[in-house]
């Protein structure tokens, strides 16, 4: 049973920082791309950032220069460092990992999400 568990969300003032982490557990063969998505109230889920196994990153334009993504392949974790947070960053943040569970089978797995609230 593969599980993704996020941590690190909470309430922060505008201009502040938060670090989200996501840990993958369970029986896996390998982890390919990992990433973070978010969903604000009344809006669709959107991509925040992704990172490949080799460390190539991709960011939404709205977070470029403020957020960084990193992963620890040995620990099967991915992190999102969020700086200069804005009220519009308020959302539930979800971790995504494309996991190969056997040599022949791979699929996307999602975490349950962690709430980030940016407010004074």
Tab-separated table of C-alpha atoms in Angstrom:
chain	number	residue	atom	x	y	z
A	1	UNK	CA	0.000	0.000	0.000
A	2	UNK	CA	1.630	3.214	-1.172
A	3	UNK	CA	1.050	6.313	0.932
A	4	UNK	CA	2.048	9.940	0.528
A	5	UNK	CA	1.917	12.005	3.689
A	6	UNK	CA	2.334	15.779	3.618
A	7	UNK	CA	3.365	17.943	6.536
A	8	UNK	CA	4.305	21.538	7.228
A	9	UNK	CA	1.175	23.480	6.420
A	10	UNK	CA	-0.268	26.160	8.651
A	11	UNK	CA	-1.011	29.822	9.096
A	12	UNK	CA	1.603	32.376	8.066
A	13	UNK	CA	1.596	36.131	7.596
A	14	UNK	CA	2.113	37.684	4.158
A	15	UNK	CA	5.794	37.805	3.355
A	16	UNK	CA	6.515	34.825	5.558
A	17	UNK	CA	7.852	31.378	4.743
A	18	UNK	CA	6.760	27.777	5.114
A	19	UNK	CA	8.317	24.478	4.183
A	20	UNK	CA	6.151	21.573	3.100
A	21	UNK	CA	7.373	18.005	3.092
A	22	UNK	CA	5.977	14.827	1.607
A	23	UNK	CA	7.099	11.325	2.468
A	24	UNK	CA	6.371	8.281	0.324
A	25	UNK	CA	6.003	4.942	2.056
A	26	UNK	CA	5.003	1.445	1.057
A	27	UNK	CA	6.098	-1.127	-1.427
A	28	UNK	CA	7.563	0.654	-4.450
A	29	UNK	CA	9.928	-0.194	-7.263
A	30	UNK	CA	10.977	3.364	-8.030
A	31	UNK	CA	9.727	6.965	-7.950
A	32	UNK	CA	9.772	9.054	-11.086
A	33	UNK	CA	8.563	12.660	-11.166
A	34	UNK	CA	7.356	14.252	-7.948
A	35	UNK	CA	5.556	17.510	-7.461
A	36	UNK	CA	3.220	19.811	-5.639
A	37	UNK	CA	-0.200	21.011	-6.684
A	38	UNK	CA	-2.623	23.286	-4.903
A	39	UNK	CA	-6.313	23.987	-4.843
A	40	UNK	CA	-7.734	27.239	-3.569
A	41	UNK	CA	-11.373	27.527	-2.482
A	42	UNK	CA	-13.630	27.615	-5.511
A	43	UNK	CA	-10.802	26.994	-7.943
A	44	UNK	CA	-9.410	24.034	-9.824
A	45	UNK	CA	-6.312	22.191	-8.713
A	46	UNK	CA	-3.213	23.694	-10.315
A	47	UNK	CA	0.415	22.781	-10.686
A	48	UNK	CA	2.859	24.506	-8.357
A	49	UNK	CA	6.165	22.760	-9.025
A	50	UNK	CA	7.601	19.469	-10.238
A	51	UNK	CA	10.979	17.784	-10.018
A	52	UNK	CA	12.395	14.849	-11.939
A	53	UNK	CA	14.532	12.089	-10.530
A	54	UNK	CA	17.594	13.901	-11.864
A	55	UNK	CA	16.564	17.164	-10.214
A	56	UNK	CA	15.170	19.111	-13.147
A	57	UNK	CA	12.526	21.487	-11.844
A	58	UNK	CA	9.503	23.264	-13.261
A	59	UNK	CA	7.457	26.005	-11.605
A	60	UNK	CA	4.198	27.766	-12.178
A	61	UNK	CA	4.767	31.366	-13.240
A	62	UNK	CA	2.939	32.564	-10.132
A	63	UNK	CA	5.541	31.053	-7.800
A	64	UNK	CA	8.775	31.408	-9.785
A	65	UNK	CA	11.462	33.085	-7.746
A	66	UNK	CA	9.597	32.525	-4.481
A	67	UNK	CA	9.255	28.743	-4.204
A	68	UNK	CA	11.863	26.026	-4.524
A	69	UNK	CA	11.357	22.278	-4.781
A	70	UNK	CA	13.787	19.585	-3.756
A	71	UNK	CA	13.801	15.831	-3.227
A	72	UNK	CA	15.777	13.233	-1.363
A	73	UNK	CA	15.792	10.093	-3.455
A	74	UNK	CA	17.294	8.025	-0.663
A	75	UNK	CA	14.500	8.969	1.726
A	76	UNK	CA	11.686	9.106	-0.866
A	77	UNK	CA	10.750	12.628	0.122
A	78	UNK	CA	9.980	15.857	-1.693
A	79	UNK	CA	9.894	19.312	-0.161
A	80	UNK	CA	8.557	22.699	-1.155
A	81	UNK	CA	10.160	25.790	0.330
A	82	UNK	CA	7.778	28.719	0.055
A	83	UNK	CA	9.085	32.229	0.622
A	84	UNK	CA	7.521	35.668	0.266
A	85	UNK	CA	4.104	34.139	0.676
A	86	UNK	CA	1.073	36.054	-0.529
A	87	UNK	CA	-2.595	35.747	0.430
A	88	UNK	CA	-3.256	34.296	-3.012
A	89	UNK	CA	-1.003	31.345	-2.114
A	90	UNK	CA	-3.684	30.223	0.336
A	91	UNK	CA	-4.761	26.736	-0.697
A	92	UNK	CA	-4.633	23.067	0.120
A	93	UNK	CA	-1.303	21.783	-1.154
A	94	UNK	CA	-1.101	18.247	-2.486
A	95	UNK	CA	1.923	16.086	-3.083
A	96	UNK	CA	2.029	13.994	-6.251
A	97	UNK	CA	4.414	11.213	-7.148
A	98	UNK	CA	4.581	9.028	-10.233
A	99	UNK	CA	5.521	5.687	-8.755
A	100	UNK	CA	6.498	2.442	-10.366
A	101	UNK	CA	5.094	-0.187	-8.022
A	102	UNK	CA	6.327	-3.108	-10.111
A	103	UNK	CA	8.595	-3.362	-13.121
A	104	UNK	CA	5.574	-3.144	-15.429
A	105	UNK	CA	3.147	-0.950	-13.502
A	106	UNK	CA	3.395	2.754	-12.726
A	107	UNK	CA	0.787	5.284	-11.699
A	108	UNK	CA	0.230	8.634	-10.017
A	109	UNK	CA	-0.312	8.773	-6.288
A	110	UNK	CA	-1.641	11.764	-4.357
A	111	UNK	CA	-1.342	12.809	-0.760
A	112	UNK	CA	-4.383	13.960	1.205
A	113	UNK	CA	-3.216	17.555	1.259
A	114	UNK	CA	-2.068	20.124	3.777
A	115	UNK	CA	-3.660	23.529	4.256
A	116	UNK	CA	-1.595	26.673	3.839
A	117	UNK	CA	-3.246	29.919	4.929
A	118	UNK	CA	-1.540	33.243	4.272
A	119	UNK	CA	-3.224	35.963	6.254
A	120	UNK	CA	-2.477	38.801	8.622
